Structure formats: structure tokens, C-alpha cells
GROMACS .gro file of C-alpha atoms in nm:
model
  395
    1MET     CA    1   5.481   3.929   8.105
    2ARG     CA    2   5.839   4.053   8.089
    3SER     CA    3   6.019   3.761   7.928
    4ILE     CA    4   5.933   3.513   7.654
    5THR     CA    5   6.130   3.208   7.541
    6VAL     CA    6   6.083   3.075   7.189
    7VAL     CA    7   6.194   2.712   7.160
    8GLY     CA    8   6.278   2.653   6.796
    9ALA     CA    9   6.497   2.879   6.581
   10SER     CA   10   6.297   2.812   6.268
   11LEU     CA   11   6.083   3.012   6.028
   12ALA     CA   12   5.798   2.980   6.278
   13GLY     CA   13   6.022   3.085   6.566
   14LEU     CA   14   6.167   3.386   6.386
   15SER     CA   15   5.823   3.488   6.261
   16THR     CA   16   5.692   3.480   6.619
   17VAL     CA   17   5.978   3.700   6.741
   18ARG     CA   18   5.894   3.948   6.464
   19ALA     CA   19   5.524   3.937   6.554
   20LEU     CA   20   5.593   3.990   6.926
   21ARG     CA   21   5.793   4.304   6.852
   22THR     CA   22   5.531   4.426   6.603
   23GLU     CA   23   5.266   4.384   6.873
   24GLY     CA   24   5.470   4.609   7.099
   25PHE     CA   25   5.636   4.360   7.333
   26ASP     CA   26   5.954   4.523   7.464
   27GLY     CA   27   6.060   4.262   7.719
   28ASP     CA   28   6.332   3.998   7.695
   29ILE     CA   29   6.310   3.736   7.420
   30VAL     CA   30   6.530   3.425   7.425
   31VAL     CA   31   6.533   3.189   7.126
   32VAL     CA   32   6.657   2.834   7.176
   33GLY     CA   33   6.760   2.647   6.861
   34GLU     CA   34   6.889   2.291   6.842
   35GLU     CA   35   7.065   2.363   6.513
   36ARG     CA   36   7.379   2.576   6.506
   37HIS     CA   37   7.241   2.785   6.218
   38VAL     CA   38   7.039   3.105   6.238
   39PRO     CA   39   6.689   3.061   6.086
   40TYR     CA   40   6.696   2.964   5.719
   41ASP     CA   41   6.450   2.886   5.441
   42ARG     CA   42   6.375   2.514   5.408
   43PRO     CA   43   6.199   2.489   5.067
   44PRO     CA   44   6.521   2.540   4.862
   45LEU     CA   45   6.691   2.253   5.047
   46SER     CA   46   6.531   1.998   4.814
   47LYS     CA   47   6.576   2.211   4.502
   48GLU     CA   48   6.821   2.498   4.435
   49PHE     CA   49   7.049   2.425   4.729
   50LEU     CA   50   7.052   2.051   4.663
   51ARG     CA   51   7.150   2.113   4.301
   52GLY     CA   52   7.438   2.333   4.409
   53ASP     CA   53   7.288   2.644   4.248
   54VAL     CA   54   7.288   2.849   4.572
   55GLY     CA   55   7.491   2.844   4.890
   56ALA     CA   56   7.381   2.848   5.252
   57ASP     CA   57   7.402   3.228   5.271
   58ALA     CA   58   7.119   3.258   5.018
   59LEU     CA   59   6.887   3.064   5.250
   60MET     CA   60   6.912   3.296   5.549
   61LEU     CA   61   6.578   3.448   5.651
   62SER     CA   62   6.716   3.764   5.807
   63ASP     CA   63   7.025   3.981   5.827
   64THR     CA   64   7.243   4.139   6.093
   65GLU     CA   65   7.050   4.464   6.090
   66GLU     CA   66   6.716   4.298   6.164
   67TYR     CA   67   6.862   4.075   6.435
   68GLU     CA   68   6.993   4.388   6.608
   69GLU     CA   69   6.649   4.551   6.581
   70LEU     CA   70   6.471   4.245   6.721
   71GLN     CA   71   6.700   4.245   7.028
   72ALA     CA   72   6.655   3.878   7.103
   73GLN     CA   73   6.910   3.647   7.263
   74TRP     CA   74   6.984   3.349   7.039
   75LEU     CA   75   7.099   3.026   7.204
   76LEU     CA   76   7.194   2.818   6.899
   77GLY     CA   77   7.322   2.461   6.911
   78GLU     CA   78   7.122   2.414   7.232
   79ARG     CA   79   6.851   2.149   7.268
   80ALA     CA   80   6.556   2.191   7.502
   81VAL     CA   81   6.500   1.873   7.704
   82ARG     CA   82   6.238   1.973   7.960
   83LEU     CA   83   5.965   2.228   8.022
   84ASP     CA   84   5.857   2.297   8.381
   85THR     CA   85   5.543   2.501   8.348
   86ALA     CA   86   5.506   2.547   8.724
   87ALA     CA   87   5.854   2.692   8.766
   88ARG     CA   88   5.838   2.853   8.419
   89THR     CA   89   6.175   2.713   8.316
   90VAL     CA   90   6.312   2.553   8.001
   91THR     CA   91   6.599   2.312   8.070
   92LEU     CA   92   6.865   2.270   7.803
   93ALA     CA   93   7.066   1.955   7.729
   94GLY     CA   94   7.376   2.103   7.897
   95GLY     CA   95   7.186   2.159   8.222
   96ARG     CA   96   7.122   2.532   8.186
   97GLU     CA   97   6.777   2.656   8.291
   98VAL     CA   98   6.609   2.949   8.118
   99ARG     CA   99   6.347   3.119   8.333
  100THR     CA  100   6.063   3.281   8.145
  101ASP     CA  101   5.711   3.417   8.174
  102GLY     CA  102   5.581   3.306   7.833
  103ILE     CA  103   5.675   3.011   7.616
  104VAL     CA  104   5.644   2.958   7.241
  105VAL     CA  105   5.681   2.599   7.124
  106ALA     CA  106   5.821   2.606   6.769
  107THR     CA  107   6.027   2.286   6.766
  108GLY     CA  108   5.891   2.163   6.434
  109ALA     CA  109   5.924   1.799   6.337
  110THR     CA  110   6.183   1.532   6.268
  111PRO     CA  111   6.191   1.295   5.969
  112ARG     CA  112   6.066   0.941   6.006
  113THR     CA  113   6.325   0.674   5.937
  114LEU     CA  114   6.306   0.310   5.829
  115PRO     CA  115   6.431   0.006   6.021
  116GLY     CA  116   6.775  -0.116   5.925
  117THR     CA  117   6.915   0.223   5.819
  118ASP     CA  118   7.085   0.335   6.143
  119GLY     CA  119   7.451   0.400   6.075
  120MET     CA  120   7.428   0.292   5.712
  121ALA     CA  121   7.618   0.526   5.481
  122GLY     CA  122   7.439   0.649   5.173
  123VAL     CA  123   7.094   0.659   5.337
  124HIS     CA  124   6.961   1.010   5.390
  125THR     CA  125   6.664   1.201   5.522
  126LEU     CA  126   6.612   1.566   5.431
  127ARG     CA  127   6.492   1.815   5.687
  128THR     CA  128   6.780   2.038   5.795
  129LEU     CA  129   7.056   2.235   5.628
  130ASP     CA  130   7.308   1.980   5.754
  131ASP     CA  131   7.098   1.700   5.600
  132ALA     CA  132   7.095   1.884   5.267
  133GLN     CA  133   7.470   1.948   5.275
  134ALA     CA  134   7.542   1.579   5.333
  135LEU     CA  135   7.305   1.467   5.056
  136ARG     CA  136   7.428   1.732   4.814
  137ALA     CA  137   7.787   1.620   4.857
  138GLU     CA  138   7.695   1.267   4.747
  139LEU     CA  139   7.467   1.374   4.463
  140LEU     CA  140   7.729   1.608   4.319
  141ASP     CA  141   7.993   1.339   4.360
  142GLY     CA  142   7.826   1.160   4.070
  143LEU     CA  143   7.707   0.843   4.243
  144PRO     CA  144   7.472   0.732   3.966
  145ARG     CA  145   7.184   0.531   4.115
  146VAL     CA  146   6.938   0.708   4.344
  147VAL     CA  147   6.633   0.549   4.507
  148VAL     CA  148   6.380   0.782   4.669
  149ILE     CA  149   6.142   0.615   4.913
  150GLY     CA  150   5.817   0.810   4.931
  151ALA     CA  151   5.650   1.000   4.646
  152GLY     CA  152   5.519   1.287   4.857
  153PHE     CA  153   5.617   1.643   4.775
  154ILE     CA  154   5.963   1.629   4.937
  155GLY     CA  155   6.043   1.295   4.778
  156ALA     CA  156   5.922   1.418   4.440
  157GLU     CA  157   6.135   1.733   4.463
  158VAL     CA  158   6.446   1.533   4.552
  159ALA     CA  159   6.379   1.296   4.262
  160SER     CA  160   6.340   1.592   4.028
  161THR     CA  161   6.666   1.745   4.149
  162ALA     CA  162   6.858   1.418   4.114
  163HIS     CA  163   6.718   1.376   3.763
  164ARG     CA  164   6.835   1.726   3.665
  165LEU     CA  165   7.181   1.631   3.787
  166GLY     CA  166   7.181   1.348   3.534
  167LEU     CA  167   7.144   1.063   3.782
  168ASP     CA  168   6.946   0.741   3.744
  169VAL     CA  169   6.640   0.782   3.970
  170THR     CA  170   6.375   0.541   4.096
  171VAL     CA  171   6.087   0.649   4.323
  172VAL     CA  172   5.916   0.390   4.546
  173GLU     CA  173   5.569   0.461   4.687
  174ALA     CA  174   5.366   0.229   4.909
  175LEU     CA  175   5.034   0.377   4.794
  176ASP     CA  176   4.879   0.282   4.462
  177VAL     CA  177   4.838   0.653   4.376
  178PRO     CA  178   5.090   0.904   4.511
  179LEU     CA  179   4.943   1.215   4.674
  180GLU     CA  180   4.591   1.070   4.664
  181ARG     CA  181   4.527   1.176   5.023
  182GLN     CA  182   4.616   1.537   4.948
  183LEU     CA  183   4.487   1.577   4.592
  184GLY     CA  184   4.242   1.295   4.527
  185ARG     CA  185   4.297   1.007   4.288
  186GLU     CA  186   4.258   1.193   3.957
  187MET     CA  187   4.498   1.478   4.032
  188GLY     CA  188   4.732   1.252   4.227
  189LEU     CA  189   4.782   1.057   3.905
  190VAL     CA  190   4.838   1.377   3.707
  191CYS     CA  191   5.103   1.514   3.945
  192SER     CA  192   5.285   1.184   3.990
  193SER     CA  193   5.299   1.138   3.612
  194LEU     CA  194   5.565   1.411   3.608
  195HIS     CA  195   5.811   1.139   3.710
  196THR     CA  196   5.737   0.916   3.413
  197ASP     CA  197   5.721   1.220   3.182
  198HIS     CA  198   6.091   1.266   3.249
  199GLY     CA  199   6.204   0.906   3.246
  200VAL     CA  200   6.212   0.858   3.623
  201ARG     CA  201   6.091   0.513   3.729
  202LEU     CA  202   5.788   0.525   3.962
  203LEU     CA  203   5.706   0.202   4.146
  204CYS     CA  204   5.375   0.221   4.333
  205GLY     CA  205   5.184  -0.017   4.556
  206THR     CA  206   5.484  -0.177   4.723
  207GLY     CA  207   5.669  -0.109   5.044
  208VAL     CA  208   6.030  -0.153   5.149
  209ALA     CA  209   6.131  -0.478   5.316
  210GLY     CA  210   6.493  -0.391   5.389
  211PHE     CA  211   6.829  -0.272   5.262
  212ALA     CA  212   7.130  -0.444   5.111
  213GLY     CA  213   7.487  -0.352   5.191
  214GLN     CA  214   7.747  -0.377   5.466
  215GLY     CA  215   7.833  -0.037   5.607
  216ARG     CA  216   7.709   0.138   5.293
  217VAL     CA  217   7.382   0.083   5.112
  218THR     CA  218   7.398  -0.107   4.783
  219GLY     CA  219   7.030  -0.179   4.727
  220VAL     CA  220   6.669  -0.153   4.842
  221GLN     CA  221   6.472  -0.474   4.891
  222LEU     CA  222   6.103  -0.429   4.812
  223GLU     CA  223   5.818  -0.623   4.970
  224ASP     CA  224   5.728  -0.768   4.631
  225GLY     CA  225   6.071  -0.937   4.610
  226ARG     CA  226   6.250  -0.695   4.378
  227LEU     CA  227   6.596  -0.566   4.466
  228LEU     CA  228   6.674  -0.214   4.342
  229PRO     CA  229   7.046  -0.135   4.309
  230ALA     CA  230   7.121   0.192   4.487
  231ASP     CA  231   7.422   0.411   4.557
  232ILE     CA  232   7.214   0.673   4.739
  233VAL     CA  233   6.881   0.627   4.918
  234VAL     CA  234   6.662   0.918   5.029
  235VAL     CA  235   6.387   0.836   5.277
  236GLY     CA  236   6.089   1.073   5.253
  237VAL     CA  237   5.812   0.899   5.446
  238GLY     CA  238   5.685   1.185   5.658
  239VAL     CA  239   5.777   1.344   5.989
  240ARG     CA  240   5.705   1.323   6.360
  241PRO     CA  241   5.633   1.638   6.563
  242ALA     CA  242   5.919   1.717   6.801
  243THR     CA  243   5.732   1.699   7.132
  244GLY     CA  244   5.937   1.455   7.343
  245TRP     CA  245   6.085   1.735   7.554
  246LEU     CA  246   5.733   1.830   7.670
  247ALA     CA  247   5.673   1.504   7.859
  248GLY     CA  248   5.550   1.578   8.211
  249SER     CA  249   5.495   1.947   8.139
  250GLY     CA  250   5.117   1.934   8.141
  251VAL     CA  251   5.103   2.050   7.780
  252THR     CA  252   4.863   1.821   7.594
  253VAL     CA  253   5.032   1.635   7.308
  254ASP     CA  254   4.860   1.422   7.044
  255ASP     CA  255   5.031   1.413   6.704
  256GLY     CA  256   5.172   1.753   6.790
  257VAL     CA  257   5.098   2.014   7.054
  258VAL     CA  258   4.721   2.036   7.084
  259CYS     CA  259   4.607   2.398   7.056
  260ASP     CA  260   4.292   2.599   7.014
  261ALA     CA  261   4.238   2.817   6.708
  262GLY     CA  262   4.447   3.093   6.867
  263CYS     CA  263   4.750   2.862   6.916
  264ALA     CA  264   4.693   2.847   7.294
  265THR     CA  265   4.783   2.515   7.456
  266SER     CA  266   4.632   2.345   7.761
  267VAL     CA  267   4.872   2.546   7.983
  268PRO     CA  268   4.825   2.924   8.020
  269GLY     CA  269   5.117   3.126   7.890
  270VAL     CA  270   5.226   2.853   7.649
  271VAL     CA  271   5.150   2.871   7.276
  272ALA     CA  272   5.266   2.662   6.981
  273VAL     CA  273   5.333   2.748   6.618
  274GLY     CA  274   5.446   2.584   6.295
  275ASP     CA  275   5.478   2.216   6.212
  276VAL     CA  276   5.455   2.110   6.576
  277ALA     CA  277   5.122   2.286   6.642
  278ARG     CA  278   4.799   2.089   6.599
  279CYS     CA  279   4.533   2.357   6.573
  280PRO     CA  280   4.179   2.374   6.438
  281HIS     CA  281   4.201   2.564   6.111
  282PRO     CA  282   3.914   2.809   6.052
  283PHE     CA  283   3.907   2.731   5.679
  284THR     CA  284   3.953   2.355   5.660
  285GLY     CA  285   3.754   2.262   5.968
  286ARG     CA  286   4.025   2.012   6.060
  287HIS     CA  287   4.216   1.989   6.387
  288ALA     CA  288   4.553   1.904   6.239
  289ARG     CA  289   4.912   2.007   6.188
  290ILE     CA  290   4.967   2.202   5.867
  291GLU     CA  291   5.326   2.177   5.743
  292HIS     CA  292   5.320   2.474   5.507
  293TRP     CA  293   5.560   2.767   5.485
  294SER     CA  294   5.271   3.013   5.473
  295ASN     CA  295   5.105   2.859   5.777
  296ALA     CA  296   5.414   2.910   5.991
  297THR     CA  297   5.422   3.283   5.915
  298GLU     CA  298   5.048   3.340   5.958
  299GLN     CA  299   5.021   3.132   6.274
  300ALA     CA  300   5.304   3.329   6.439
  301LYS     CA  301   5.097   3.649   6.432
  302THR     CA  302   4.801   3.475   6.595
  303ALA     CA  303   5.017   3.311   6.861
  304ALA     CA  304   5.187   3.641   6.951
  305ARG     CA  305   4.852   3.813   7.004
  306THR     CA  306   4.726   3.523   7.214
  307LEU     CA  307   5.037   3.515   7.433
  308LEU     CA  308   5.046   3.889   7.497
  309SER     CA  309   4.673   3.937   7.555
  310GLY     CA  310   4.609   3.624   7.759
  311ALA     CA  311   4.301   3.553   7.546
  312SER     CA  312   4.286   3.332   7.240
  313ALA     CA  313   4.318   3.547   6.929
  314GLN     CA  314   4.104   3.492   6.622
  315PRO     CA  315   4.305   3.351   6.329
  316PRO     CA  316   4.243   3.481   5.977
  317LEU     CA  317   3.992   3.293   5.764
  318THR     CA  318   4.229   3.231   5.476
  319ALA     CA  319   4.272   2.914   5.274
  320PRO     CA  320   4.597   2.731   5.348
  321HIS     CA  321   4.822   2.711   5.045
  322PHE     CA  322   5.158   2.572   4.939
  323TRP     CA  323   5.368   2.509   4.631
  324SER     CA  324   5.610   2.247   4.500
  325ASP     CA  325   5.860   2.279   4.215
  326GLN     CA  326   5.921   1.956   4.024
  327TYR     CA  327   6.076   1.901   3.680
  328ARG     CA  328   6.052   2.276   3.604
  329VAL     CA  329   5.678   2.265   3.684
  330ARG     CA  330   5.528   2.468   3.969
  331ILE     CA  331   5.244   2.288   4.147
  332GLN     CA  332   5.023   2.501   4.374
  333LEU     CA  333   4.736   2.397   4.597
  334ALA     CA  334   4.506   2.610   4.812
  335GLY     CA  335   4.210   2.516   5.027
  336HIS     CA  336   4.112   2.172   5.147
  337VAL     CA  337   4.030   1.875   4.924
  338VAL     CA  338   3.749   1.724   5.130
  339PRO     CA  339   3.632   1.366   5.064
  340GLY     CA  340   3.400   1.368   4.765
  341ALA     CA  341   3.531   1.693   4.619
  342GLU     CA  342   3.563   1.670   4.241
  343PRO     CA  343   3.820   1.866   4.039
  344GLU     CA  344   3.715   2.057   3.729
  345VAL     CA  345   3.978   2.194   3.492
  346VAL     CA  346   3.885   2.558   3.429
  347GLU     CA  347   4.190   2.669   3.231
  348GLY     CA  348   4.448   2.482   3.019
  349ASP     CA  349   4.469   2.105   3.005
  350VAL     CA  350   4.641   1.839   3.211
  351ASP     CA  351   4.831   1.689   2.917
  352SER     CA  352   5.023   2.013   2.863
  353ARG     CA  353   5.106   2.026   3.238
  354SER     CA  354   4.972   2.381   3.241
  355PHE     CA  355   4.625   2.410   3.392
  356ALA     CA  356   4.411   2.521   3.685
  357ALA     CA  357   4.147   2.297   3.841
  358VAL     CA  358   3.884   2.391   4.097
  359TYR     CA  359   3.758   2.130   4.344
  360ARG     CA  360   3.387   2.156   4.419
  361HIS     CA  361   3.195   2.001   4.704
  362GLU     CA  362   2.820   2.042   4.740
  363GLY     CA  363   2.835   2.320   4.486
  364ALA     CA  364   3.106   2.521   4.662
  365ALA     CA  365   3.464   2.576   4.544
  366VAL     CA  366   3.674   2.439   4.831
  367ALA     CA  367   4.020   2.403   4.673
  368VAL     CA  368   4.221   2.493   4.366
  369LEU     CA  369   4.517   2.311   4.211
  370SER     CA  370   4.736   2.448   3.936
  371MET     CA  371   5.040   2.359   3.730
  372ASN     CA  372   5.239   2.650   3.584
  373GLN     CA  373   4.945   2.890   3.626
  374PRO     CA  374   5.055   3.112   3.917
  375LYS     CA  375   4.854   3.424   3.830
  376LEU     CA  376   4.531   3.233   3.776
  377PHE     CA  377   4.596   3.030   4.090
  378ASN     CA  378   4.628   3.343   4.302
  379ARG     CA  379   4.304   3.477   4.161
  380LEU     CA  380   4.111   3.153   4.211
  381ARG     CA  381   4.229   3.089   4.565
  382ARG     CA  382   4.065   3.412   4.677
  383THR     CA  383   3.728   3.276   4.563
  384LEU     CA  384   3.734   2.960   4.776
  385THR     CA  385   3.470   2.882   5.035
  386ALA     CA  386   3.552   2.729   5.372
  387PRO     CA  387   3.400   2.377   5.382
  388SER     CA  388   3.298   2.413   5.748
  389ALA     CA  389   3.335   2.625   6.058
  390VAL     CA  390   3.539   2.505   6.355
  391PRO     CA  391   3.508   2.575   6.727
  392ALA     CA  392   3.772   2.796   6.886
  393SER     CA  393   3.815   2.580   7.197
  394LEU     CA  394   4.042   2.282   7.251
  395PRO     CA  395   3.898   1.944   7.148
   0.00000   0.00000   0.00000
């Protein structure tokens, strides 16, 4: 293997380039990125960057010196539209073909949208730096009424940021309990109560029926008949893996690129990493996409070893973990909250919004959740037990 093409100039893509060089690969590396930006850090987009506290330069994941050391060719502002695994070519939107021996799929995901919002000013999704720049311009312009649709972690962070900017914020969530799927009912209620703690309206158990406004949004019509006045609407209802360009390639796709535990796909010489990769996780026992910052960096190392060796590499048996900053509170979760797992507060108390809780299932600690307890969280997450083992092969 003398050439490798990484499709996706993201954290996962950059991390894979780093891992390939660390593993000793000295061949040609081409990175194709649909965005015009070099790889940047996404978590601050909904927080520090959105508030205007930092600029785009502060988000960059590398510098000129490292890019020179990595010796990769970066094709930015170029979208991959086709993968021919027989000819080993990646076709770009402009017609150019990149010939390659190995392929890394790191195209990530795109935000889901809602019907009736196409071309309507004032309605935003938040995934890219360009998305964040457009939303920030409106938030800092002082438009007072913000409606956030979706009380997941991204929606909650945007609501927190808008609140800190002094805006009037309402969060709409279709589920009765936000974050119940990720945290369980009890802790979902605790985390979502941060909104009401700070005077942000949280409307649960109702969906969105449509939008008011001609050309620019003026309101959000709920399924229960209420009309919420809105100057800015942020839609945070999840993402879709960016796999359309793989149609006809022979790479198996099912809610992401289907991989084995070593990130190998159904086609030899093709691996996938990051938000687009649907892999069995050795800790959780689930064959799923994991949209965590830490997962993208860890997975890249496994994928690089798999691609260079030709055999599926063994991933580390570490608990997945992530964090979310909301209303000056850091929420951290590690492990997997399996059905039936019960949380037990082991330090602090939920009312103070400073605590650590361990989820137990069949006597084993399978997950830990904390608010404003980073040191204890890091200690507890190293004690977690994997709820089940997973096979290394494709499903």
C-alpha cells in the first residue's frame, strides 16, 4: 500500500493521518474535505465560539509545523461524490479522480432538518464552522427571542449560550423527559432541570407542526396548538451519517458505514472512523455510531493499524466518554447506561448540581455521570465494567 486517501478533513480524518504516520506509513496521503477549512474543534462551536469569546483561529486542531511534518496533500472545498472500489478511485464533485490504494471514510454526519424550513431566514442548524458563524452573527445582533428545537446536548448548549447572551430562550422537546435515552429518566430530569434553574422555558412532550413567517421565521407552531414567537430558531434534532457518496461502492451502509471492531468495512482496504462509522464497541456491546470527540481520536488509531496490516486490529477496552458544558455546569458521562441500570449518587447531591452518580446493573458499575466533579469522574470511570463482550466480525 503506497497511497491512502482520507475522505473527511475532520478531527477523525486528521487523527487518522497522525496515526498512519505514527505507525510508520511513509507513502502518499491525500485528504479530501468538503469544507474549505482545515480541521477544527467542533465542541466550542456551541459554546465559546458561539458567544463570541474566541475566534476561528482558536479552534484549529493543528499548526503549520505539524502539517509540514505530516506531509499530506489537503484538497479542501472538494466534495467526494463516488467511490469505485474496483478501480480504487474517489471521484470529486468537479470531476477529478483520486487514485488510491487505501481509503479512510471519515465524512461524519449532517444535521437533520425539519419540513418547511428550506430557504427560511432565521432558521439554523449547527454542525460546521460556517453554521456557527451564521448563527453567532444573529445571536450577537441582539434578536431577542430564540427557540431551540431539541433538548439533546447540542440543543441544550445552544440554549445555555443564548441565555448567557441575555436572550429570551425557549427549548422544545418532543420527548416527555429530555435525554432519557442516554441517561435514564431520573438523571434525564436532573440534567434538563438546568434549563428551568436559569429561567429558560422547557416545553416537553410536544412536537413541531410548522413555522410562521414569510421569508423569515416569526414563530414556531407546536403540535399542541401553541404558537411560539421566534426571531431565531435552532434545530437540533440529530444527524444523519454522510454516506450518500458510497452508493454502488459495495461498502455496506446501514445508519452509517458498517464496520467490524477494527473499523474494517465490507470491502478490503476500506476503513471508516468517527461519526460515520457504525462499529461494535468492545465496552458497550452495541453495534452503533458513537458521536463523541474521544471516540474519533481513539478509533483513528485502530483504523490505521487495520488498514496498514490488512487484519482487523483490536480496539482498546475503554469506556466511551463525553462532556457537555451548560449554564456553567460541566456534565460528564462515561460507560453505557443499559436498560435497567440504576444510578446511585456516591458524592455530592443533585440539588446542588455538583455530584457523581454510578449506574449499576446486575451488581456491576457500568456507567458514571457527574456534574461539576471532574476529578472524581475521572477516577470513577476507570472502575467501570463492560456490560457485555462483542464479536469482532461484521454483523
